[in-house]
Amino acid sequence: MVSSSGTESRRVTIHDVARSAGVSRQTVSRALNDKDEIDGATKQRVLDAARELGYRPSRFARGLVRQDTTTIGLVIPDLLNPFFTEVAAAALEAARARGWHVVVYDTADRAEEEFGTLQVIASQVDAVVGYFSCSEQDLERFTRGLPVVLIGREHHTGRFSSIRIDGEEGVHTAVAHLVAAGHRHIGMLDHDGRAEPSVRREWFATAAAAHGIAADRVVGAPQSADGGGTALRKLLGTHPEVTAVFTFNDIIAIGALREARRLGRSVPEDLAVVGFDGLQLGTLVEPPLSSVALDTRRLGALAIDQVARLLTGLEPLGADDLVVRAQLRLGGSA
Amino acid sequence: MVSSSGTESRRVTIHDVARSAGVSRQTVSRALNDKDEIDGATKQRVLDAARELGYRPSRFARGLVRQDTTTIGLVIPDLLNPFFTEVAAAALEAARARGWHVVVYDTADRAEEEFGTLQVIASQVDAVVGYFSCSEQDLERFTRGLPVVLIGREHHTGRFSSIRIDGEEGVHTAVAHLVAAGHRHIGMLDHDGRAEPSVRREWFATAAAAHGIAADRVVGAPQSADGGGTALRKLLGTHPEVTAVFTFNDIIAIGALREARRLGRSVPEDLAVVGFDGLQLGTLVEPPLSSVALDTRRLGALAIDQVARLLTGLEPLGADDLVVRAQLRLGGSA
DNA sequence: AACGCTCACGTGAACGCTCACGGGACCAGA
DNA sequence: TCTGGTCCCGTGAGCGTTCACGTGAGCGTT
């Protein structure tokens, strides 16, 4: 009745159930998998015994003999960040089209978690795709033998592939748009997560330089709407002349939008805002967010496609094909 | 050099690599798993051979012998819906605390996908938790032997458990709040997905009845912000007297909020809006959304906890404990 | 009475890998 | 030369399940 909770617990196998029900393994298998060639009464007896013993089949043994589908592991920093869920949804969709599984992990935006996640994932999936901030050496160490596709991160060595996010042109267009609207003092709310300035900031800097305006009005912001809000206040505090801001991403932009309203600045008249990512979320706020938009569906599909090539031994896509370009999409905030 | 792409593809096993490198299985295993007791040159030779043949270890075989961790499958209708990602994030967090894995699937909000997902999931995980709209009979059929925890769905038979979402009191409070603010004509934007009216609509009806007001001003809305917008327009078209709306969830509420602004109705003065779910997203819009809020973290944790009990044979929680109550949280929209 | 068929069930084998051993080659010291 | 140790490497076994068979009982047919 009570499942034996001995001090240590050897696994309950199909054999135990068979013995308990007085039949053979195969008959147990038949009962559990709802196959023919089994008497109704016997089946019930087996099912009861299985429940009694708390038996649950080993998915490994089953998968081993049934040659089951491939599973790819998707690692993202934060499931609560809509950008990553959009990517994840895209990857899921692309994987489903191939009949594959996707295991989603988030690393809670902490680098330490990446190791644990990788270690744990390595024996569970056939390939890994995702965002990582750890070194390639560490990646190499924890993903022994698995194909790996990196997103939004340069350089790939050995069996790694990486999908590059190219926002240079998009950011250039965005700055051009702001300048054309008469803005001369454009600030930026960067992501303060990593130590070095972000690539997006560099894009901003070169775009600004191309238009002959300064790009030194930059404030770091945490990865959240609240963070964007406080960062905007800080920026406007030190640089009151700013009339437009470009942000690291849409989350921060939305926070800035909200904060602008609280400060009594109307958007886009008193303050123009341009985000990055092009989240669906940006269309929900008022005014709808202008953003340098990324095609997340393509991003996910591309990642899965590359994984497929690596897995099947086809010729993998080269760096030139593994690019997703971001384009300015106007809402009303700029 | 080129991985043999024969017309059919038998799997490349550790044995093939061993033969190709002129060593034994065990030595291959040693090389791949970075163990000691292997010569550097040999190791390199094996690694090369493995790469050459496109070998990748079977995670099933490995898991079988290493008795790997438990994995639970989380099935949600839509990853792009922030509510489900909040639940998913909570479940991931709770599972991580136990050292478990979570496989996330979405069913693209289509009932047909549920079967495919279940069928595919059943051999991959040790337990299933999630949202399902299919019959328990179908669930039973596809999840043979696995513990199942249902969310937001009544009734549980056999090995099923279900976590009940109890919004009755919260909705009652919400309606009371609206009535106290002087509203007499309150409409509702329901979810039109399923055939029968939703439970939330029933809560609304009883709450309205308790306050002596009508609850017949109901319009169905698709599960999206746009859907909420058009539904609101439709509602106001047929019932212009409405001064407050309660919505099936926050997504719809946010759409209604946006539409209200477009119709020139200011919120909450001309139209009060109360959502359901209590998404973080609701705090980003203007005015911040009032909502009958659910504790999604508790929801996820509860689900994982119950799975743990079912898996380890502990006494499972009873129906009375498997409840998450929703409470009114005021923003500014009502 | 012999045959053939169906039904219900059991028996090796195999899936691909790792673990616990065992053993040969080689070198040093007595 | 013998012993003992270290360094590599290979061999059998086993993980838990399903598949392809084999088998015997029971029945009806000729």
XYZ file of C-alpha atoms (C1' of nucleotides) in Angstrom:
728
model
C 0.000 0.000 0.000
C 2.527 2.535 1.081
C 5.363 2.712 -1.357
C 8.395 1.419 0.439
C 10.457 4.406 1.441
C 13.577 2.589 2.415
C 16.595 4.565 3.496
C 17.979 4.242 -0.022
C 15.777 3.581 -2.986
C 16.729 1.274 -5.754
C 14.623 2.008 -8.719
C 11.427 0.071 -9.209
C 11.840 -1.657 -12.535
C 9.515 -3.394 -14.880
C 10.872 -6.601 -13.478
C 9.629 -5.829 -9.993
C 6.184 -5.195 -11.324
C 6.301 -8.416 -13.301
C 7.269 -10.428 -10.253
C 4.625 -8.777 -8.146
C 1.929 -9.465 -10.694
C 3.187 -12.947 -11.457
C 3.823 -12.312 -15.122
C 6.769 -11.563 -17.364
C 8.353 -8.234 -18.245
C 6.844 -8.320 -21.648
C 3.349 -8.675 -20.327
C 3.899 -5.697 -18.080
C 5.125 -3.750 -21.056
C 2.043 -4.768 -22.971
C -0.249 -3.644 -20.200
C 1.444 -0.313 -19.755
C 1.650 0.511 -23.421
C -1.899 -0.509 -24.103
C -1.025 -3.171 -26.618
C -2.971 -6.177 -27.770
C -2.274 -9.778 -26.975
C -3.112 -9.439 -23.343
C -6.055 -10.571 -21.285
C -8.178 -7.871 -19.723
C -7.939 -9.279 -16.216
C -4.177 -9.704 -16.448
C -3.805 -6.189 -17.673
C -5.726 -4.816 -14.741
C -3.698 -6.908 -12.326
C -0.471 -5.558 -13.788
C -1.702 -1.995 -13.699
C -2.641 -2.384 -10.059
C 0.719 -3.849 -9.207
C 2.461 -1.022 -10.992
C 0.515 1.573 -9.100
C 1.105 -0.250 -5.857
C 4.844 -0.262 -6.299
C 4.958 3.274 -7.560
C 6.508 2.123 -10.760
C 7.349 4.581 -13.475
C 9.180 3.566 -16.598
C 12.663 4.814 -17.270
C 12.502 7.200 -20.156
C 16.131 6.479 -20.864
C 15.688 2.783 -21.328
C 12.616 3.410 -23.389
C 14.293 6.059 -25.472
C 17.288 3.850 -25.974
C 15.374 1.079 -27.605
C 12.882 3.270 -29.400
C 15.462 5.608 -30.920
C 13.516 8.653 -29.931
C 13.555 12.129 -31.308
C 16.279 14.660 -30.932
C 16.069 17.296 -28.287
C 17.785 20.601 -28.345
C 18.474 22.725 -25.298
C 17.682 26.406 -25.413
C 19.385 28.535 -22.811
C 18.204 32.073 -22.235
C 19.047 34.535 -19.511
C 15.533 35.312 -18.384
C 12.137 33.929 -19.223
C 10.467 37.042 -17.874
C 12.136 39.183 -20.478
C 9.760 39.286 -23.440
C 12.585 39.452 -25.912
C 13.885 36.073 -24.943
C 10.481 34.525 -24.867
C 9.892 35.760 -28.377
C 13.089 34.076 -29.452
C 12.177 30.983 -27.515
C 8.747 30.856 -29.095
C 10.299 31.170 -32.520
C 12.762 28.397 -31.788
C 9.999 26.182 -30.463
C 7.997 26.726 -33.592
C 10.903 25.952 -35.867
C 11.785 22.876 -33.878
C 8.245 21.636 -33.892
C 8.220 21.790 -37.646
C 11.033 19.250 -37.568
C 9.420 17.127 -34.919
C 12.071 18.019 -32.422
C 11.860 18.877 -28.776
C 13.141 21.964 -27.111
C 14.178 22.139 -23.525
C 14.089 25.683 -22.237
C 16.317 26.808 -19.423
C 16.865 30.181 -17.986
C 19.988 31.151 -16.168
C 18.294 33.794 -14.069
C 20.621 36.313 -15.676
C 23.479 35.087 -13.531
C 26.703 33.914 -15.040
C 27.231 31.356 -12.306
C 24.052 29.610 -13.296
C 25.379 29.061 -16.767
C 27.811 26.424 -15.607
C 25.244 24.521 -13.660
C 22.791 24.733 -16.491
C 25.299 23.576 -19.039
C 26.524 20.750 -16.925
C 23.045 19.536 -16.357
C 21.936 20.065 -19.909
C 24.860 18.375 -21.567
C 23.678 14.870 -20.926
C 20.072 15.642 -21.745
C 20.116 17.181 -25.159
C 21.611 16.664 -28.559
C 22.567 20.261 -29.141
C 22.659 23.585 -27.367
C 21.574 26.978 -28.577
C 21.354 30.132 -26.581
C 22.758 33.180 -24.960
C 25.873 32.800 -22.899
C 28.168 35.220 -21.238
C 30.792 32.758 -20.113
C 34.004 32.178 -21.981
C 34.222 29.903 -24.965
C 36.678 27.824 -23.037
C 34.087 27.133 -20.393
C 31.502 26.448 -23.024
C 33.876 24.021 -24.641
C 34.412 22.291 -21.374
C 30.780 21.849 -20.469
C 29.368 20.932 -23.834
C 31.783 18.254 -24.844
C 30.740 16.715 -28.102
C 27.587 18.743 -28.571
C 26.981 21.196 -31.364
C 26.525 24.697 -30.012
C 24.892 27.706 -31.596
C 25.472 31.036 -29.924
C 23.161 33.977 -30.319
C 24.155 37.604 -30.226
C 27.781 36.987 -29.617
C 30.702 37.285 -31.934
C 33.377 34.818 -32.860
C 33.073 31.101 -33.204
C 35.770 28.543 -32.877
C 35.735 24.854 -33.518
C 32.308 23.336 -33.433
C 30.648 26.551 -32.276
C 28.457 28.603 -34.503
C 27.165 32.026 -33.726
C 24.331 34.116 -34.972
C 25.249 37.714 -35.254
C 22.805 40.475 -34.557
C 23.594 43.357 -36.823
C 22.003 46.576 -35.745
C 24.543 48.947 -37.166
C 22.494 49.998 -40.123
C 19.287 50.088 -38.134
C 20.759 52.287 -35.447
C 22.215 54.521 -38.096
C 18.773 54.950 -39.606
C 17.326 55.637 -36.198
C 19.818 58.365 -35.444
C 19.283 59.796 -38.906
C 15.581 59.874 -38.211
C 16.095 61.713 -34.942
C 18.480 64.198 -36.484
C 16.063 64.817 -39.335
C 13.410 65.583 -36.739
C 15.647 68.297 -35.422
C 17.234 66.578 -32.449
C 20.806 67.604 -31.719
C 21.286 66.320 -28.193
C 20.665 62.608 -28.158
C 21.332 60.506 -25.106
C 21.548 56.790 -24.655
C 20.443 54.440 -21.920
C 22.850 51.553 -22.145
C 22.694 48.165 -20.456
C 24.925 48.210 -17.419
C 25.031 44.469 -16.990
C 28.396 43.689 -18.432
C 31.593 45.485 -17.681
C 32.484 46.821 -21.111
C 30.149 49.072 -23.079
C 27.735 47.195 -25.280
C 27.996 46.731 -29.013
C 24.790 48.669 -29.383
C 26.457 51.601 -27.760
C 29.213 51.402 -30.309
C 26.699 51.398 -33.093
C 25.154 54.448 -31.531
C 28.512 56.150 -31.245
C 29.444 55.597 -34.881
C 26.010 56.634 -36.070
C 26.193 59.787 -33.984
C 29.649 60.544 -35.280
C 28.429 60.119 -38.829
C 25.891 62.831 -38.159
C 28.322 65.052 -36.409
C 26.709 64.920 -33.011
C 28.114 63.919 -29.661
C 27.564 60.483 -28.177
C 28.818 61.059 -24.680
C 25.484 61.372 -22.938
C 25.238 57.776 -21.860
C 23.875 56.311 -18.658
C 23.842 52.659 -17.712
C 20.509 51.080 -16.861
C 19.579 47.781 -15.263
C 17.675 45.330 -17.421
C 14.174 46.400 -16.421
C 11.529 49.028 -16.946
C 12.192 50.521 -13.550
C 15.852 50.605 -14.396
C 15.087 52.481 -17.566
C 13.040 54.978 -15.620
C 15.703 55.827 -13.077
C 18.340 55.929 -15.768
C 16.331 58.456 -17.732
C 15.934 60.642 -14.675
C 19.631 60.473 -14.081
C 20.381 61.304 -17.692
C 18.054 64.286 -17.760
C 19.468 65.405 -14.462
C 22.983 65.667 -15.763
C 22.063 66.535 -19.340
C 18.885 68.602 -19.335
C 19.457 69.594 -22.928
C 18.698 66.075 -24.163
C 15.595 65.870 -26.356
C 15.893 62.304 -27.587
C 17.117 58.989 -26.213
C 18.141 55.753 -27.777
C 17.986 52.775 -25.441
C 19.730 49.434 -25.220
C 16.415 47.643 -25.561
C 12.671 48.066 -25.506
C 12.246 47.175 -21.855
C 14.430 50.062 -20.856
C 12.722 52.266 -23.423
C 9.322 51.512 -21.976
C 10.555 52.424 -18.542
C 11.901 55.655 -19.964
C 8.578 56.333 -21.641
C 6.764 55.919 -18.369
C 9.246 58.060 -16.505
C 9.024 60.790 -19.120
C 5.322 61.008 -18.577
C 5.824 61.240 -14.832
C 8.316 64.029 -15.347
C 5.718 65.875 -17.337
C 7.520 65.484 -20.607
C 5.236 64.439 -23.410
C 6.463 61.939 -25.971
C 7.537 62.501 -28.677
C 7.144 66.298 -28.489
C 9.376 66.928 -25.478
C 11.312 63.732 -25.626
C 11.724 61.256 -28.444
C 12.420 57.646 -27.552
C 13.796 54.873 -29.726
C 14.240 51.375 -28.372
C 15.883 48.249 -29.659
C 14.448 44.747 -30.261
C 11.048 45.583 -31.698
C 9.059 43.691 -29.102
C 5.354 43.183 -29.551
C 5.148 44.707 -26.128
C 6.183 48.008 -27.640
C 2.913 48.254 -29.527
C 0.919 48.098 -26.316
C 2.237 51.216 -24.690
C 1.228 54.758 -25.502
C 2.551 56.091 -27.733
C 3.642 52.893 -29.460
C 7.361 52.518 -29.258
C 9.663 53.277 -32.139
C 12.344 50.666 -32.158
C 15.209 49.211 -34.071
C 13.414 45.940 -34.611
C 14.800 42.475 -34.797
C 13.023 39.667 -36.567
C 12.905 37.241 -33.690
C 11.131 34.570 -35.681
C 13.894 34.554 -38.205
C 16.403 34.508 -35.406
C 14.886 31.420 -33.856
C 14.424 29.707 -37.174
C 17.988 30.431 -38.156
C 19.319 28.985 -34.946
C 17.338 25.799 -35.343
C 18.307 25.520 -38.971
C 21.968 25.736 -38.127
C 21.551 23.166 -35.397
C 19.946 20.878 -37.925
C 22.904 21.201 -40.230
C 25.376 20.552 -37.488
C 23.434 17.562 -36.309
C 22.954 15.914 -39.660
C 26.431 16.615 -40.907
C 25.284 18.907 -43.678
C 27.427 21.825 -44.605
C 26.789 24.414 -41.905
C 25.888 27.957 -42.797
C 28.742 30.411 -42.905
C 29.081 33.543 -40.842
C 27.669 35.662 -43.632
C 24.396 33.782 -43.595
C 24.119 33.704 -39.838
C 23.094 37.298 -39.479
C 19.885 38.936 -38.414
C 19.652 42.585 -39.310
C 17.656 45.030 -37.259
C 15.621 47.737 -38.914
C 14.021 50.881 -37.603
C 10.286 50.496 -37.094
C 8.421 53.650 -36.263
C 5.721 53.686 -33.638
C 4.938 57.128 -32.371
C 7.512 57.686 -29.691
C 9.975 59.196 -32.152
C 36.185 13.790 -44.306
C 32.639 14.059 -45.443
C 30.344 12.339 -43.017
C 28.836 9.484 -44.932
C 25.337 10.438 -45.849
C 24.067 7.061 -46.909
C 20.501 6.719 -48.008
C 19.551 5.425 -44.583
C 21.546 6.341 -41.524
C 22.340 3.877 -38.863
C 23.467 5.681 -35.841
C 27.170 6.251 -35.354
C 27.986 4.545 -32.096
C 30.891 4.622 -29.767
C 31.897 1.333 -31.302
C 32.311 2.834 -34.740
C 34.557 5.507 -33.343
C 36.545 2.888 -31.469
C 37.067 0.837 -34.587
C 38.006 3.855 -36.615
C 40.534 4.989 -34.056
C 41.826 1.499 -33.435
C 40.964 1.437 -29.771
C 38.251 0.043 -27.531
C 34.916 1.563 -26.550
C 36.172 2.354 -23.126
C 39.081 4.362 -24.446
C 36.715 6.363 -26.595
C 34.570 6.979 -23.566
C 37.611 8.109 -21.654
C 38.612 10.526 -24.354
C 35.178 12.026 -24.695
C 34.541 12.383 -21.012
C 37.917 13.857 -20.318
C 38.992 11.169 -17.902
C 42.423 10.086 -16.803
C 44.195 6.919 -17.761
C 44.546 7.837 -21.367
C 47.510 8.912 -23.426
C 47.394 12.390 -24.864
C 48.058 11.265 -28.416
C 45.470 8.514 -28.227
C 42.934 10.948 -26.900
C 43.494 13.310 -29.782
C 43.235 10.481 -32.262
C 39.926 9.401 -30.801
C 38.587 12.934 -30.774
C 39.534 13.338 -34.405
C 37.888 10.089 -35.345
C 34.744 11.098 -33.490
C 34.582 14.395 -35.311
C 35.263 12.684 -38.597
C 32.391 10.289 -38.199
C 30.050 12.900 -36.838
C 29.626 10.924 -33.692
C 27.442 12.192 -30.915
C 26.740 10.150 -27.837
C 23.269 8.871 -27.153
C 21.907 10.703 -24.197
C 19.588 7.807 -23.537
C 22.297 5.250 -23.212
C 24.289 7.609 -21.074
C 21.332 8.500 -18.937
C 20.430 4.874 -18.536
C 23.680 3.928 -16.963
C 24.221 7.159 -15.075
C 20.737 7.315 -13.585
C 20.318 10.936 -14.429
C 18.083 13.559 -12.974
C 14.366 13.776 -13.266
C 12.787 15.965 -15.853
C 9.332 17.368 -15.761
C 7.422 18.579 -18.775
C 5.636 21.887 -18.605
C 2.937 22.414 -21.179
C 1.526 25.874 -21.714
C -0.726 27.215 -24.419
C 1.424 30.103 -25.523
C 4.900 31.280 -24.692
C 4.121 34.727 -25.993
C 1.466 35.228 -23.374
C 3.214 36.827 -20.407
C 0.983 35.078 -17.939
C 2.200 31.673 -18.946
C 5.786 32.746 -19.021
C 5.433 34.023 -15.508
C 4.128 30.656 -14.456
C 6.831 28.924 -16.428
C 9.521 31.054 -14.842
C 8.167 30.236 -11.421
C 8.103 26.536 -12.183
C 11.636 26.672 -13.545
C 12.807 28.352 -10.407
C 11.123 25.840 -8.143
C 12.450 22.955 -10.179
C 15.948 24.303 -10.175
C 15.889 24.400 -6.411
C 15.417 20.642 -6.536
C 18.000 20.109 -9.220
C 15.376 19.080 -11.703
C 14.951 19.910 -15.322
C 11.970 21.444 -16.951
C 11.051 20.947 -20.554
C 8.808 23.707 -21.784
C 6.364 23.143 -24.589
C 3.737 25.372 -25.982
C 0.742 24.077 -27.801
C 0.281 27.211 -29.876
C -3.117 27.571 -28.252
C -4.476 24.792 -30.406
C -6.178 21.794 -28.909
C -4.919 19.508 -31.660
C -1.360 20.281 -30.691
C -2.004 18.976 -27.225
C -2.133 15.409 -28.411
C 1.024 15.651 -30.388
C 2.771 17.371 -27.554
C 1.631 14.844 -25.017
C 2.516 11.920 -27.169
C 5.940 13.274 -27.756
C 6.464 14.368 -24.209
C 5.370 11.162 -22.574
C 8.546 9.295 -23.273
C 10.763 12.208 -22.433
C 9.760 13.293 -18.985
C 8.989 11.877 -15.602
C 5.939 13.997 -14.960
C 3.703 16.488 -16.689
C 2.331 19.753 -15.442
C 0.429 22.305 -17.420
C -2.648 23.733 -18.978
C -4.770 21.435 -21.039
C -8.105 21.790 -22.672
C -8.492 18.236 -23.848
C -10.561 15.675 -22.000
C -9.215 13.761 -19.053
C -9.734 10.613 -21.022
C -7.339 11.814 -23.660
C -4.915 12.944 -21.020
C -5.125 9.533 -19.451
C -4.434 7.894 -22.730
C -1.407 9.938 -23.626
C 0.280 10.126 -20.269
C 0.174 6.519 -19.307
C 2.014 5.993 -16.090
C 3.109 9.568 -15.573
C 1.996 11.800 -12.745
C 0.065 14.779 -14.063
C -0.640 18.098 -12.418
C -3.265 20.269 -14.056
C -3.428 23.996 -13.619
C -6.533 26.109 -13.675
C -8.892 23.278 -14.311
C -11.301 21.592 -11.994
C -11.745 17.975 -11.111
C -9.091 15.354 -10.761
C -9.457 11.654 -11.133
C -7.017 8.876 -10.597
C -3.428 9.946 -10.651
C -4.264 13.459 -11.760
C -3.905 16.434 -9.509
C -5.169 19.867 -10.242
C -4.374 23.282 -8.958
C -7.416 25.397 -8.631
C -7.375 29.086 -9.310
C -9.845 30.716 -7.021
C -10.760 34.205 -8.082
C -14.250 34.281 -6.663
C -13.364 36.408 -3.691
C -11.014 38.619 -5.671
C -13.591 39.284 -8.364
C -16.144 39.998 -5.682
C -13.822 42.581 -4.178
C -13.205 44.077 -7.588
C -16.881 44.475 -8.323
C -17.428 45.896 -4.858
C -14.694 48.397 -5.549
C -16.300 49.445 -8.818
C -19.720 49.746 -7.245
C -18.309 51.792 -4.408
C -16.829 54.132 -7.005
C -20.312 54.703 -8.318
C -20.388 52.362 -11.279
C -23.738 50.781 -11.993
C -23.269 49.525 -15.525
C -20.357 47.127 -15.595
C -19.477 45.129 -18.653
C -17.176 42.196 -19.137
C -14.810 41.162 -21.882
C -14.717 37.389 -21.674
C -12.391 34.963 -23.388
C -14.125 33.570 -26.423
C -11.764 30.678 -26.883
C -13.807 27.886 -25.451
C -17.410 27.161 -26.173
C -18.907 27.525 -22.736
C -18.600 30.743 -20.742
C -15.553 30.912 -18.557
C -15.408 30.361 -14.827
C -14.261 33.913 -14.447
C -17.450 35.049 -16.053
C -19.410 33.063 -13.504
C -17.485 34.715 -10.712
C -18.326 38.031 -12.269
C -21.973 37.097 -12.527
C -22.302 36.046 -8.899
C -20.392 39.087 -7.712
C -22.624 41.342 -9.771
C -25.720 39.621 -8.487
C -24.506 40.097 -4.933
C -24.388 43.800 -5.588
C -27.690 43.911 -7.313
C -26.407 44.863 -10.721
C -26.816 43.194 -14.084
C -24.145 40.990 -15.589
C -25.466 40.599 -19.084
C -23.179 43.041 -20.823
C -20.620 40.500 -21.916
C -18.634 40.325 -25.125
C -16.196 37.609 -26.093
C -12.674 38.621 -26.957
C -9.813 36.768 -28.570
C -6.762 36.183 -26.418
C -4.825 39.286 -27.410
C -4.562 43.009 -26.875
C -6.061 43.699 -30.282
C -8.860 41.338 -29.427
C -9.513 43.242 -26.239
C -9.647 46.476 -28.176
C -12.202 45.363 -30.713
C -14.247 43.683 -28.022
C -14.387 46.899 -26.053
C -15.558 48.817 -29.078
C -18.217 46.256 -29.680
C -19.316 46.381 -26.066
C -19.533 50.156 -25.989
C -21.356 50.088 -29.278
C -24.163 47.923 -27.973
C -24.041 49.189 -24.386
C -23.014 52.849 -24.380
C -24.059 53.199 -20.760
C -21.181 51.052 -19.557
C -18.696 52.931 -17.384
C -16.575 50.049 -16.177
C -15.311 46.763 -17.562
C -13.930 43.635 -16.020
C -11.862 41.517 -18.357
C -10.964 37.866 -18.608
C -7.307 38.706 -18.273
C -4.752 41.468 -18.332
C -3.864 41.116 -21.980
C -7.415 41.846 -22.967
C -7.572 44.609 -20.385
C -4.528 46.309 -21.833
C -6.075 46.190 -25.276
C -9.209 47.712 -23.828
C -7.156 50.413 -22.159
C -5.544 51.327 -25.431
C -8.830 51.292 -27.284
C -10.468 53.479 -24.652
C -7.825 56.094 -25.203
C -8.372 55.939 -28.932
C -12.096 56.385 -28.398
C -11.359 59.491 -26.397
C -12.430 57.964 -23.120
C -10.024 58.705 -20.328
C -9.283 56.003 -17.789
C -10.449 55.708 -15.072
C -12.650 58.806 -15.247
C -14.783 57.826 -18.236
C -14.099 54.146 -18.133
C -12.750 52.021 -15.320
C -10.898 48.847 -16.239
C -10.086 45.851 -14.067
C -8.116 42.931 -15.438
C -7.293 39.484 -14.181
C -3.915 37.812 -13.586
C -1.885 40.647 -12.139
C 0.860 40.565 -14.735
C 3.973 42.630 -14.285
C 3.112 43.936 -17.706
C 0.159 45.723 -16.169
C 2.454 48.048 -14.295
C 4.037 49.264 -17.514
C 0.977 50.754 -19.117
C -0.614 54.074 -18.290
C -2.452 54.189 -16.064
C -1.143 51.075 -14.345
C -3.675 48.336 -14.558
C -5.908 47.366 -11.663
C -6.189 43.627 -11.661
C -7.387 40.630 -9.744
C -3.895 39.353 -9.229
C -2.647 35.838 -9.056
C 0.546 34.852 -7.291
C 2.214 33.132 -10.196
C 5.304 32.251 -8.225
C 3.250 30.407 -5.708
C 1.371 28.751 -8.511
C 4.533 27.416 -10.098
C 6.015 26.386 -6.791
C 2.849 24.594 -5.808
C 2.773 22.659 -9.041
C 6.353 21.542 -8.669
C 5.823 20.657 -5.050
C 2.899 18.442 -5.905
C 4.872 16.791 -8.668
C 7.596 16.077 -6.164
C 5.162 14.367 -3.865
C 3.692 12.286 -6.624
C 7.111 11.286 -7.842
C 8.575 10.331 -4.529
C 5.484 8.598 -3.262
C 4.890 11.046 -0.473
C 1.375 11.850 0.510
C 0.137 14.257 -2.159
C -1.472 17.528 -1.212
C -5.233 17.526 -1.075
C -7.555 19.689 -3.114
C -7.846 22.174 -0.285
C -4.155 22.896 -0.344
C -3.923 23.051 -4.100
C -5.494 26.446 -4.420
C -4.143 29.803 -5.457
C -6.349 32.697 -4.546
C -6.460 35.856 -6.579
C -6.699 39.238 -4.913
C -7.563 42.660 -6.194
C -4.529 44.832 -6.714
C -5.207 48.453 -7.529
C -3.224 50.283 -10.156
C -4.914 53.370 -11.409
C -7.232 52.114 -14.081
C -10.074 51.600 -11.621
C -6.680 -38.057 -34.558
C -4.102 -34.989 -36.871
C -3.849 -30.433 -38.344
C -4.127 -25.451 -38.199
C -5.443 -21.336 -36.149
C -5.967 -17.856 -32.561
C -5.008 -16.176 -28.082
C -2.119 -15.144 -24.188
C 2.145 -15.061 -22.648
C 7.319 -15.876 -22.038
C 12.437 -15.762 -23.711
C 16.661 -14.173 -25.783
C 18.627 -10.303 -27.836
C 19.571 -5.741 -28.620
C 19.622 -0.551 -27.911
C 24.563 2.474 -26.672
C 26.880 3.553 -23.004
C 29.739 3.471 -18.478
C 31.674 1.018 -14.354
C 34.507 -2.220 -12.121
C 37.701 -4.925 -12.998
C 41.824 -7.253 -15.128
C 46.081 -7.341 -17.585
C 50.146 -6.253 -20.465
C 54.063 -3.184 -21.144
C 57.540 -0.729 -19.154
C 60.690 0.881 -15.696
C 63.026 1.041 -11.133
C 65.024 -1.067 -7.271
C 66.807 -5.076 -4.719
C 65.912 -12.226 -12.321
C 62.248 -11.178 -9.592
C 59.115 -8.018 -7.473
C 56.280 -4.060 -7.324
C 54.520 -0.036 -9.133
C 52.675 3.118 -12.690
C 50.651 3.925 -16.971
C 47.520 2.585 -20.571
C 44.180 0.058 -22.324
C 40.648 -3.757 -23.073
C 36.801 -7.081 -21.453
C 32.610 -8.536 -19.288
C 28.665 -7.027 -17.177
C 24.797 -4.422 -16.552
C 21.572 -0.126 -16.807
C 15.698 -0.886 -18.022
C 13.127 -1.317 -21.817
C 11.063 -3.079 -26.200
C 11.177 -6.105 -30.444
C 11.092 -10.393 -32.876
C 10.405 -14.457 -32.057
C 8.913 -18.990 -29.837
C 5.513 -21.847 -27.207
C 1.729 -24.096 -25.272
C -3.100 -24.228 -24.434
C -7.573 -24.343 -26.319
C -10.687 -24.720 -30.035
C -12.758 -26.112 -34.439
C -12.294 -28.457 -38.852
C -11.690 -32.402 -41.941
